[in-house]
PDB file of C-alpha atoms in Angstrom:
ATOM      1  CA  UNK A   1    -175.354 113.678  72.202  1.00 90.00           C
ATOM      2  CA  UNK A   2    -178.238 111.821  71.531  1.00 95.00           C
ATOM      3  CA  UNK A   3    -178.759 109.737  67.927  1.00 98.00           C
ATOM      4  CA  UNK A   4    -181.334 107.790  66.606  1.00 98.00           C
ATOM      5  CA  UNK A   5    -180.873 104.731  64.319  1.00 99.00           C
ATOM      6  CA  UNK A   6    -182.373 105.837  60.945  1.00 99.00           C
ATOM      7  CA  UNK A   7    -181.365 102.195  59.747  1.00 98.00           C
ATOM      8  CA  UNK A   8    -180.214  98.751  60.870  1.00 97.00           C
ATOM      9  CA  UNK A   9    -176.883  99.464  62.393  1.00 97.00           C
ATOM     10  CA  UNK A  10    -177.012 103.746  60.988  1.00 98.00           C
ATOM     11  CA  UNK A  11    -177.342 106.338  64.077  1.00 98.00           C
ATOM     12  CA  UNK A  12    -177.215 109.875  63.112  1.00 99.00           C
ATOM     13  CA  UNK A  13    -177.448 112.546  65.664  1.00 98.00           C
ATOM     14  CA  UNK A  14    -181.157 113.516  66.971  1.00 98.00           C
ATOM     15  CA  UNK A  15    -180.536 117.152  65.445  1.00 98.00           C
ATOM     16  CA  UNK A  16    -178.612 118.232  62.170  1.00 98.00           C
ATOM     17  CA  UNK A  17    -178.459 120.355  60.023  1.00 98.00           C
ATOM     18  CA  UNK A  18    -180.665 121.997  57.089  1.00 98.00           C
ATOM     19  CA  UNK A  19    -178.728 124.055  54.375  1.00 98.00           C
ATOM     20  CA  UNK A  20    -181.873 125.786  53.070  1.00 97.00           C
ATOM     21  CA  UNK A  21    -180.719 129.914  52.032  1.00 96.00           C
ATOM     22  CA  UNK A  22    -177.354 128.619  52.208  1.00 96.00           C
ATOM     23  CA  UNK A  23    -175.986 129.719  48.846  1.00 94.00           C
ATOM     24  CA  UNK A  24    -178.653 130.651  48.062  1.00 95.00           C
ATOM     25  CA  UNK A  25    -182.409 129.995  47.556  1.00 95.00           C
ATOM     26  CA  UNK A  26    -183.786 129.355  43.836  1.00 94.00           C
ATOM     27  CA  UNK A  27    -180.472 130.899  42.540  1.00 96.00           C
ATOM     28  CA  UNK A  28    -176.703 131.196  44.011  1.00 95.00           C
ATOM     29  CA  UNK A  29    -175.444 133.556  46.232  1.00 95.00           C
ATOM     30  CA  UNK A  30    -171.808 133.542  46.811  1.00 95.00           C
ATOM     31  CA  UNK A  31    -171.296 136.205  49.126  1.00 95.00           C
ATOM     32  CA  UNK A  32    -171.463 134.564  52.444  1.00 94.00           C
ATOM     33  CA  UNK A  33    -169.596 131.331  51.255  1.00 97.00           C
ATOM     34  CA  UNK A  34    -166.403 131.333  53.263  1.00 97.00           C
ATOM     35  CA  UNK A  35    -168.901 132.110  56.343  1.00 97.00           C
ATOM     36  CA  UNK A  36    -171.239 129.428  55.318  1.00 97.00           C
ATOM     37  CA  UNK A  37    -168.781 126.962  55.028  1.00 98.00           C
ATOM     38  CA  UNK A  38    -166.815 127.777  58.281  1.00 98.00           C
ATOM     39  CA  UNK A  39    -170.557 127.370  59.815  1.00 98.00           C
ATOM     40  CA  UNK A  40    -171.058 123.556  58.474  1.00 98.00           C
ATOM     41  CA  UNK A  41    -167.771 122.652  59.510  1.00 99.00           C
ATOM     42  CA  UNK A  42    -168.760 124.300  63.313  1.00 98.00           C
ATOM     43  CA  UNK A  43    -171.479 122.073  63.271  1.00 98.00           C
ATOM     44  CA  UNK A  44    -169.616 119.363  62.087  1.00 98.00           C
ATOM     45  CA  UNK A  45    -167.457 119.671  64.853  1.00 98.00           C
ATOM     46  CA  UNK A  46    -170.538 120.412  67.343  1.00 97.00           C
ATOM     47  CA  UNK A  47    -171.597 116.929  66.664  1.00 97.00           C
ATOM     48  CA  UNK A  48    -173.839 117.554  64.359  1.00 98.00           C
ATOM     49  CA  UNK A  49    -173.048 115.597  61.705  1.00 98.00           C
ATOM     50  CA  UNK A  50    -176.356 114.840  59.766  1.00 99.00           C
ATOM     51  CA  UNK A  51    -175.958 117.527  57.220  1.00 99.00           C
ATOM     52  CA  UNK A  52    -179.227 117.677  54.555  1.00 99.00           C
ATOM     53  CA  UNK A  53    -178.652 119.658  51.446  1.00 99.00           C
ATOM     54  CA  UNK A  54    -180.517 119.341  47.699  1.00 99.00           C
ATOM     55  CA  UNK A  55    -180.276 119.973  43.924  1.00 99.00           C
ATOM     56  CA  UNK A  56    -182.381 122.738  44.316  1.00 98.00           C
ATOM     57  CA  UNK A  57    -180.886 125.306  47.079  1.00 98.00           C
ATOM     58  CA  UNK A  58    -179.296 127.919  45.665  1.00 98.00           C
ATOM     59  CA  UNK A  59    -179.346 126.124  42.088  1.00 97.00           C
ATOM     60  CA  UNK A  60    -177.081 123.584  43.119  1.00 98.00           C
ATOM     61  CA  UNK A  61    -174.508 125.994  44.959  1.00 98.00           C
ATOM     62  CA  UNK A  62    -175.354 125.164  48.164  1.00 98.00           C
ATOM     63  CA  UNK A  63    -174.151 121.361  47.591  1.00 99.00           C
ATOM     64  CA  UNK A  64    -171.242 122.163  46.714  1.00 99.00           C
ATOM     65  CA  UNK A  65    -170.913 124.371  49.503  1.00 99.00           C
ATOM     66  CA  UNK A  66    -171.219 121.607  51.633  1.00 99.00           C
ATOM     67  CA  UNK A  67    -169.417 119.328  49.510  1.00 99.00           C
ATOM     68  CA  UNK A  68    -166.181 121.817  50.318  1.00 99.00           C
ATOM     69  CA  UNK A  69    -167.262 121.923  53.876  1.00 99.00           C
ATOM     70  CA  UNK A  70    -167.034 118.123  54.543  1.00 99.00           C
ATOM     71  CA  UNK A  71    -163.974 117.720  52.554  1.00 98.00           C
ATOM     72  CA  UNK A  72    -161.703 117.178  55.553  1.00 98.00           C
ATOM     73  CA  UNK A  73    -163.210 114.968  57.201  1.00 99.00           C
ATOM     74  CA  UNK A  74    -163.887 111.275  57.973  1.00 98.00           C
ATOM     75  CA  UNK A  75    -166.648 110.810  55.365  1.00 98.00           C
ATOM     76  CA  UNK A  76    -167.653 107.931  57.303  1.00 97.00           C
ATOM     77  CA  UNK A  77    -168.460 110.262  60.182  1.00 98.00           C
ATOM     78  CA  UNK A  78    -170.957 112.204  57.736  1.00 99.00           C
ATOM     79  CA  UNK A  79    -174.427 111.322  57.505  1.00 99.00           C
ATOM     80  CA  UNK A  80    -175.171 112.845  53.999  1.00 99.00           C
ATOM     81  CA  UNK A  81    -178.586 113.530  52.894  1.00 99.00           C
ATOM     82  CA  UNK A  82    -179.602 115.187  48.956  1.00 99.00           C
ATOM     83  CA  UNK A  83    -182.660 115.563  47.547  1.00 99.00           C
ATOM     84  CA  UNK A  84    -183.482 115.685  43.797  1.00 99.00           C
ATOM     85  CA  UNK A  85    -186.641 118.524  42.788  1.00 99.00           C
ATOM     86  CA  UNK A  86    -189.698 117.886  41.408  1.00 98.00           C
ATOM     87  CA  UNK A  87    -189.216 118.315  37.529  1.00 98.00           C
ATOM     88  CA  UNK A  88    -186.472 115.489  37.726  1.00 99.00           C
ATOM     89  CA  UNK A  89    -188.941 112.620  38.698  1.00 99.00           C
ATOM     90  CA  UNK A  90    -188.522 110.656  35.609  1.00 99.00           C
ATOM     91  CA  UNK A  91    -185.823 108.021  35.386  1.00 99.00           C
ATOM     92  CA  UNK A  92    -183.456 108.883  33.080  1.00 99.00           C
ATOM     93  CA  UNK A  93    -183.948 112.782  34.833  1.00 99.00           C
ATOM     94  CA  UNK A  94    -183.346 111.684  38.149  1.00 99.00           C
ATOM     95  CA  UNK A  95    -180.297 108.956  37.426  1.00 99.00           C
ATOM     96  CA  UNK A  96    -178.842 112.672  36.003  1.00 99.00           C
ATOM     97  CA  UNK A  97    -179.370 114.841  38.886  1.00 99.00           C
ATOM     98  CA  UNK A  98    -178.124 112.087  41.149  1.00 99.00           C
ATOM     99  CA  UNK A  99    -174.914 112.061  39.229  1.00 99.00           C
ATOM    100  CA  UNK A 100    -175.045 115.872  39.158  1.00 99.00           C
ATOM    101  CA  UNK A 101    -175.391 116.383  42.661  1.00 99.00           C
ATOM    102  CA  UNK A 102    -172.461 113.863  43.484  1.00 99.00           C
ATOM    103  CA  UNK A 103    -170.295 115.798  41.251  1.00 99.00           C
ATOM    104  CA  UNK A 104    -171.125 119.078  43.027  1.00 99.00           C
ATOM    105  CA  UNK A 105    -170.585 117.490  45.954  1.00 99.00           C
ATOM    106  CA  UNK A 106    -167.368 115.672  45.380  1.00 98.00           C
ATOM    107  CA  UNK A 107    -168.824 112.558  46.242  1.00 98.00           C
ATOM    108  CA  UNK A 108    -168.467 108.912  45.109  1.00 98.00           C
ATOM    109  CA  UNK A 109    -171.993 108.442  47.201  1.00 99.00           C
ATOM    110  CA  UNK A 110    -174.604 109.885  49.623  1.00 99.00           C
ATOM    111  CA  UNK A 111    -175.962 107.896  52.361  1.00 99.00           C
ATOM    112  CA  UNK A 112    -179.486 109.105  51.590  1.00 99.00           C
ATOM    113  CA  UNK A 113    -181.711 110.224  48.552  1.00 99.00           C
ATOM    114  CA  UNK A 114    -184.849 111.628  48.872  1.00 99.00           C
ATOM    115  CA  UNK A 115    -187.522 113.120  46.034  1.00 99.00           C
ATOM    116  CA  UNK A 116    -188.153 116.716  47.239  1.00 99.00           C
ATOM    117  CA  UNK A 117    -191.682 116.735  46.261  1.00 99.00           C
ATOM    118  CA  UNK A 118    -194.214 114.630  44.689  1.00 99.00           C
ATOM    119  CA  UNK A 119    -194.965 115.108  41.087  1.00 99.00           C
ATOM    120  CA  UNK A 120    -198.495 113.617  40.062  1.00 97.00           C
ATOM    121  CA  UNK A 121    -197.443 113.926  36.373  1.00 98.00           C
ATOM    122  CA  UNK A 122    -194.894 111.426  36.434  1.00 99.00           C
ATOM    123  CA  UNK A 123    -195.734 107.679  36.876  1.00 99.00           C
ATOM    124  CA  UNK A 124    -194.641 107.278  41.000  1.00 99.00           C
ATOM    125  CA  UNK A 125    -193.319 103.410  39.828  1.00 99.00           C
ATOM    126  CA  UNK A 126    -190.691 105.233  37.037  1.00 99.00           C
ATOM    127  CA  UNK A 127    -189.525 107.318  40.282  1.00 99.00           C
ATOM    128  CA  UNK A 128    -189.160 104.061  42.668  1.00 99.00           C
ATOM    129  CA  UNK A 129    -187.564 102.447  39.710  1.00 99.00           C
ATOM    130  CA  UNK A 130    -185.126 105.426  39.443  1.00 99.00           C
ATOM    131  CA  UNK A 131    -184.850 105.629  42.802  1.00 99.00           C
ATOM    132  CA  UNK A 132    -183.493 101.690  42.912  1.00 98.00           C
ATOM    133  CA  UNK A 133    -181.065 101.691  40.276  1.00 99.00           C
ATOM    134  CA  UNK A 134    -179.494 104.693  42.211  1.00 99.00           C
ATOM    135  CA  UNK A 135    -178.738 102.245  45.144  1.00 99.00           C
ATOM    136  CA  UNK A 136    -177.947  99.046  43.093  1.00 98.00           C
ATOM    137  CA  UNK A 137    -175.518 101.278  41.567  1.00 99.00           C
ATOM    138  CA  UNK A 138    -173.944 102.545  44.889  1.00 99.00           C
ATOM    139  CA  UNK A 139    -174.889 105.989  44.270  1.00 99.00           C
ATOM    140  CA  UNK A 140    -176.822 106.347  47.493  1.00 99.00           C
ATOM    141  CA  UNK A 141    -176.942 104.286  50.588  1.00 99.00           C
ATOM    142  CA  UNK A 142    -180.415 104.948  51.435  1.00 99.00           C
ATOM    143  CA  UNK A 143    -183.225 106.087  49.917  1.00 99.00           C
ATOM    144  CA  UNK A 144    -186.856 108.546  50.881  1.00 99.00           C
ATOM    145  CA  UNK A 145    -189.331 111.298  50.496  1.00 99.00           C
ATOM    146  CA  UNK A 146    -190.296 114.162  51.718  1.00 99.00           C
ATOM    147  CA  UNK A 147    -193.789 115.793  52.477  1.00 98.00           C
ATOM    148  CA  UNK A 148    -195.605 112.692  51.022  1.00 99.00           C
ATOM    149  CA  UNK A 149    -198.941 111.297  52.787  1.00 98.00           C
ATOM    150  CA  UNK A 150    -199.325 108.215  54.117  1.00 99.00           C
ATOM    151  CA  UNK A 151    -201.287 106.759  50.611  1.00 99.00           C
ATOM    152  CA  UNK A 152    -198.403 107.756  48.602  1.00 99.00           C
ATOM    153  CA  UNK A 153    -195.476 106.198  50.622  1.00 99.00           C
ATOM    154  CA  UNK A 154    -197.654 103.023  50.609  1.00 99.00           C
ATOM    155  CA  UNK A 155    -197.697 103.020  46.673  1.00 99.00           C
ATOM    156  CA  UNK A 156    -194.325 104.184  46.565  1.00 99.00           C
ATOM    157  CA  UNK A 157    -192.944 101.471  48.129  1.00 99.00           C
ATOM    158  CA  UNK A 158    -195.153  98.465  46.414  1.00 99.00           C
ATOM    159  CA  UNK A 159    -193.233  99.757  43.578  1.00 99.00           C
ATOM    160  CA  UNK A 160    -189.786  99.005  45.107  1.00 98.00           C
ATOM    161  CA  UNK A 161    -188.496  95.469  45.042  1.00 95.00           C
ATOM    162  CA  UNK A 162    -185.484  95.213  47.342  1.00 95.00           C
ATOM    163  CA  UNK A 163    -185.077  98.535  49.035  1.00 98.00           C
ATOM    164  CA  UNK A 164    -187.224 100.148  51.842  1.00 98.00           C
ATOM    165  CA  UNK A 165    -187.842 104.227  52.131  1.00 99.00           C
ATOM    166  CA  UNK A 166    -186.333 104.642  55.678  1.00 99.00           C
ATOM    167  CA  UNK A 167    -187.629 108.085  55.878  1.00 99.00           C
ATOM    168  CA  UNK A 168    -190.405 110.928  55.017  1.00 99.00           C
ATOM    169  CA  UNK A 169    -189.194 114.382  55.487  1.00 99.00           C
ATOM    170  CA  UNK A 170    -192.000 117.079  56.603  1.00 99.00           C
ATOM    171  CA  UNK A 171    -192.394 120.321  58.149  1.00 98.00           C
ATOM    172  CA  UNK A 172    -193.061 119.563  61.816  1.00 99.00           C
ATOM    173  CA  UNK A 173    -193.064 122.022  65.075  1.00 98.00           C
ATOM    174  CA  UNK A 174    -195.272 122.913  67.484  1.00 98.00           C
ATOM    175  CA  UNK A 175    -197.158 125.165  64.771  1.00 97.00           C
ATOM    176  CA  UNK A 176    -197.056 122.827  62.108  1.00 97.00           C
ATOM    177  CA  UNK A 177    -198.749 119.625  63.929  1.00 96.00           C
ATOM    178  CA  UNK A 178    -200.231 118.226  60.891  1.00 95.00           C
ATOM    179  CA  UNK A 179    -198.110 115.105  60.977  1.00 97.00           C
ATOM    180  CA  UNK A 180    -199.209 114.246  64.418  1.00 95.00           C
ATOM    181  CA  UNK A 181    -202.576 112.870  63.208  1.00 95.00           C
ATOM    182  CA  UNK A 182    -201.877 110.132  60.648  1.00 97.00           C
ATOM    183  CA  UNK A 183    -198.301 110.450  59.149  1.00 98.00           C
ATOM    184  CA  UNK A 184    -195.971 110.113  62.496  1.00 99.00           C
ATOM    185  CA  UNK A 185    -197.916 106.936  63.646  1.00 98.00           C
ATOM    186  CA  UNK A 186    -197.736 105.510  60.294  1.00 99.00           C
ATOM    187  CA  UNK A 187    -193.745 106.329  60.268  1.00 99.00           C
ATOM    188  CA  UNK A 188    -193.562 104.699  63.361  1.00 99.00           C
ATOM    189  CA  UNK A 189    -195.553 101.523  63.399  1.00 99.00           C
ATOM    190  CA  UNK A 190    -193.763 100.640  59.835  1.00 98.00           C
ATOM    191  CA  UNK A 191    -190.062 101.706  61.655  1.00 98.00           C
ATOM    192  CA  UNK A 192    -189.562 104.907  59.090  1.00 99.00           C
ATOM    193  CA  UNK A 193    -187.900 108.039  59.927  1.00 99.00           C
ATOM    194  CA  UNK A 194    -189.658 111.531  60.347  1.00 99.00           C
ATOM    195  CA  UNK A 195    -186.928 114.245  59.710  1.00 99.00           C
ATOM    196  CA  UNK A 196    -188.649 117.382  60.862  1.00 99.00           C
ATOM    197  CA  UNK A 197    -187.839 120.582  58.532  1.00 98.00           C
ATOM    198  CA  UNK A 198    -188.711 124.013  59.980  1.00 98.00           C
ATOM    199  CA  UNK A 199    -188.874 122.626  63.163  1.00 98.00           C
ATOM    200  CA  UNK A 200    -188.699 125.978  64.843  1.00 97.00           C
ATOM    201  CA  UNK A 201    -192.044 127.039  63.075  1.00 96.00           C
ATOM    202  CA  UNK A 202    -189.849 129.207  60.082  1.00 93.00           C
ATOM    203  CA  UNK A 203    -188.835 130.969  62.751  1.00 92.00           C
ATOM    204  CA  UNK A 204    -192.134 132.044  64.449  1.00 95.00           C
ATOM    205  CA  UNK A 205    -191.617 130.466  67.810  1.00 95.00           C
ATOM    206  CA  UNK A 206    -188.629 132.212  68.537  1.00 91.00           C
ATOM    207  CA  UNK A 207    -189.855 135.472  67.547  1.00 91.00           C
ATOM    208  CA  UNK A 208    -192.931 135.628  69.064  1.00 91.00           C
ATOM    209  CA  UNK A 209    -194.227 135.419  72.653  1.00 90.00           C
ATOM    210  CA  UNK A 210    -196.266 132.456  73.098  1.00 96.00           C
ATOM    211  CA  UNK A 211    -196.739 132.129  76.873  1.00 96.00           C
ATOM    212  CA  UNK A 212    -197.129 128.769  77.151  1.00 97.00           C
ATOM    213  CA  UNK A 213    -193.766 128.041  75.843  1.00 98.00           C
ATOM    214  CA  UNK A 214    -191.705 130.847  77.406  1.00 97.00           C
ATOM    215  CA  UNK A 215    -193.339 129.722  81.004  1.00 98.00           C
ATOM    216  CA  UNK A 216    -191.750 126.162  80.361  1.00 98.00           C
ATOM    217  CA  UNK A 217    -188.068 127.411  79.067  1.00 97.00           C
ATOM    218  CA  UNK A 218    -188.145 129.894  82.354  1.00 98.00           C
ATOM    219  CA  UNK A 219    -189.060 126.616  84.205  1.00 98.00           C
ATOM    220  CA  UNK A 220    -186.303 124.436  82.641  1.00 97.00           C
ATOM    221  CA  UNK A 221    -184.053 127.188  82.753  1.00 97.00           C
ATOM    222  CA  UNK A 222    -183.765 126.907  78.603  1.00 97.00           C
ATOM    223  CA  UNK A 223    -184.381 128.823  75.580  1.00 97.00           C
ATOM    224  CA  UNK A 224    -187.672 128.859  74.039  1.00 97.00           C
ATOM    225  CA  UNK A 225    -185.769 127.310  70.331  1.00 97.00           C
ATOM    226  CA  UNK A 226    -184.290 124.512  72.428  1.00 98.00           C
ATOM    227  CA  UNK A 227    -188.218 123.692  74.662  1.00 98.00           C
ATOM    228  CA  UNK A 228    -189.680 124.232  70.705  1.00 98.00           C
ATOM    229  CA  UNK A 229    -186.712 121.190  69.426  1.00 98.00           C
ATOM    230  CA  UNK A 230    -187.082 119.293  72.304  1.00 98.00           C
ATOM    231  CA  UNK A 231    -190.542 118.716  71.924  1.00 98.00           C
ATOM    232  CA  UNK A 232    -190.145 117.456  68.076  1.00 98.00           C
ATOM    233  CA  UNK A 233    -186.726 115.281  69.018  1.00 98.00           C
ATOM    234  CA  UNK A 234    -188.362 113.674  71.825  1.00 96.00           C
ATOM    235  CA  UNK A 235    -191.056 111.738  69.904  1.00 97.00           C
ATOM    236  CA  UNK A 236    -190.224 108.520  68.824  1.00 98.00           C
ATOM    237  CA  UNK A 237    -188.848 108.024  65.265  1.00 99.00           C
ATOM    238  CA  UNK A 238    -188.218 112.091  64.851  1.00 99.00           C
ATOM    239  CA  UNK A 239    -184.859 113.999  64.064  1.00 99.00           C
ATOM    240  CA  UNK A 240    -184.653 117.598  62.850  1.00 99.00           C
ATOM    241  CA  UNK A 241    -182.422 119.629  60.938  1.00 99.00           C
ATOM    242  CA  UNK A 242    -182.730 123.050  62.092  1.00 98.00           C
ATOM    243  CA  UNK A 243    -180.968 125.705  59.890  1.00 96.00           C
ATOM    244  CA  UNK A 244    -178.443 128.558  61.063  1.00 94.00           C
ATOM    245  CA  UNK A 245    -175.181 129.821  60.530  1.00 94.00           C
ATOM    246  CA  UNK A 246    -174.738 131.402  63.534  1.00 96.00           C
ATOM    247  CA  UNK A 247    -172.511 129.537  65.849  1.00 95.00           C
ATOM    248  CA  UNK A 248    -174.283 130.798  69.318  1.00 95.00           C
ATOM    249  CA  UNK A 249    -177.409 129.493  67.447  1.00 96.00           C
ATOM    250  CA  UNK A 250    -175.438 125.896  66.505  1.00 96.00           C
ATOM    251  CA  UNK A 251    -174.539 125.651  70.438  1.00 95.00           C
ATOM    252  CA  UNK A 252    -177.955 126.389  70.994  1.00 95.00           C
ATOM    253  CA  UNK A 253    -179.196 123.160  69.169  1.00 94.00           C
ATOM    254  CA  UNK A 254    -176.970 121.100  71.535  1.00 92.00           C
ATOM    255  CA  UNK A 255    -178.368 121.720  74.498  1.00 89.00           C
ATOM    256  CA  UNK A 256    -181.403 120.370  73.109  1.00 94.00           C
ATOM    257  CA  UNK A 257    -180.525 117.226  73.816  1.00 92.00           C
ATOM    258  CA  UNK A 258    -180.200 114.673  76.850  1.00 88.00           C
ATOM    259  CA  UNK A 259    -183.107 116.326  78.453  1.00 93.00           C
ATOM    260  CA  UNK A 260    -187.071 116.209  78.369  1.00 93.00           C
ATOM    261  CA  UNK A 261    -189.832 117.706  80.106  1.00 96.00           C
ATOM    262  CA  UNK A 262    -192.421 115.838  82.073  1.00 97.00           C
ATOM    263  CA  UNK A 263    -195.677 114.525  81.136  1.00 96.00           C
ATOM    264  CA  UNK A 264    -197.411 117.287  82.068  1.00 98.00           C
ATOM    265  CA  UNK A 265    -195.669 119.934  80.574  1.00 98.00           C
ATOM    266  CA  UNK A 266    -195.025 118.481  77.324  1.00 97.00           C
ATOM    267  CA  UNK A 267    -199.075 117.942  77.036  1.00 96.00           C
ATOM    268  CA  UNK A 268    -199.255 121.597  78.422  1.00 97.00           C
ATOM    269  CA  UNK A 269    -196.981 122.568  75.699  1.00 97.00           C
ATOM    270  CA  UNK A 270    -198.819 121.012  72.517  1.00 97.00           C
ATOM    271  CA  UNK A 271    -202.479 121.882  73.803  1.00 96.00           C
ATOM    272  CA  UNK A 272    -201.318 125.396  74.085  1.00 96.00           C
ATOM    273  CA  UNK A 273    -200.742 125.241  69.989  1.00 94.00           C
ATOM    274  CA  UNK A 274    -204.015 124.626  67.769  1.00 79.00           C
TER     275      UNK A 274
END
């Protein structure tokens, strides 16, 4: 297993897990619960034991999904990540759907917080400010964002007085490169965290035959999801959190890990994507 210290003295594991359609998307789905919840707790056992969830999958299900999931174990062993949506930027909102999300989680606290989306309507320092009392109160360990630009973490965190964000999520994978050009070296000279999402591409790069990377899994003797997560995980400053439920898929993700291509083929590899 290979982990990566998100902050001072905190390691989670280099790949975790997403929750995203778990539950659910914009509204529940309880069908597939007991199998979604067996899943997590594979995972958990697996190692992977960064498990990212939010307010907004499956309209709150899916936390509570993986509040059930966690239940029996260590919750010290847990890295716990929540997000709170858009429309609940403004403080009084997002103090609520922190305390809303604990509940559904049968939580006393998550280790970190992040604000799903940005919301240009709402003042960003009422957010920070929101975002602090949350961790003065003991709510949340940690606190972040996800898919903001460099500009807007800056502001972001001029408005914060004794807290730092320890990490941006964004979509990141050999198709979605984006971050590569000012983001990840921004995240990395100021010691933040870039949690990939989609890091398989939404599921492209497994489905489809790009030559490239099924000539370097054939060399390496891998898949062509684990060359795809390998290539994200091995950056400095990135994790992921891959999504499945499928348990030959969860073993999958483990055997990511404690290997890397060379030089050359890792260039190869992200010259062969635009």
């Amino acid at each position: 297993m290979e982990y990566h210290e998100i902050a001072p003295g905190v390691t989670i594991p280099k790949i975790g897990l997403g929750t995203w359609g778990m539950g659910g998307k914009q509204i529940e789905d309880r069908r597939w619960d007991e199998e979604t919840i067996t899943a997590i707790r594979f995972a958990i056992d697996l190692g992977l034991t960064h498990i990212d969830t939010a307010e907004y999958y499956g309209a709150g299900h899916t936390e509570e999904l993986v509040g059930e999931a966690i239940e029996p174990y260590n919750r010290e062993d847990i890295f716990l990540t929540t997000k709170v949506w858009r429309d609940h930027l403004q403080y009084d909102d997002l103090i609520d759907s922190m305390k809303k999300s604990l509940r559904r989680l049968n939580q006393d606290y998550v280790d970190l917080y992040l604000v799903h989306w940005p919301n240009y309507q709402i003042p960003l320092k009422e957010t920070m400010q929101a975002l602090e009392h949350c961790v003065n109160e003991g709510y949340t360990r940690y606190i972040g964002v996800c898919n903001y630009s460099v500009n807007l973490i800056q502001e972001a965190q001029s408005y914060l007085k004794e807290n730092y964000l320890i990490a941006n999520q964004s979509e990141y994978s050999l198709v979605s490169k984006a971050p590569r050009v000012n983001l990840l070296p921004y995240l990395q000279e100021t010691n933040r965290t870039l949690i990939a999402y989609s890091p398989l591409g939404r599921g492209i790069l497994p489905r489809m035959n790009f030559k490239t990377l099924t000539e370097i899994a054939e060399k390496y003797r891998k898949t062509v999801p684990q060359v795809a997560l390998n290539w994200v995980i091995t950056q400095e400053n990135v994790v992921a959190i891959p999504k499945s439920s499928n348990p030959i898929h969860l073993l999958e993700f483990m055997n990511t890990m404690e290997w890397e291509m060379n030089l050359e083929d890792n260039i190869e590899l992200t010259n062969s994507f635009i």
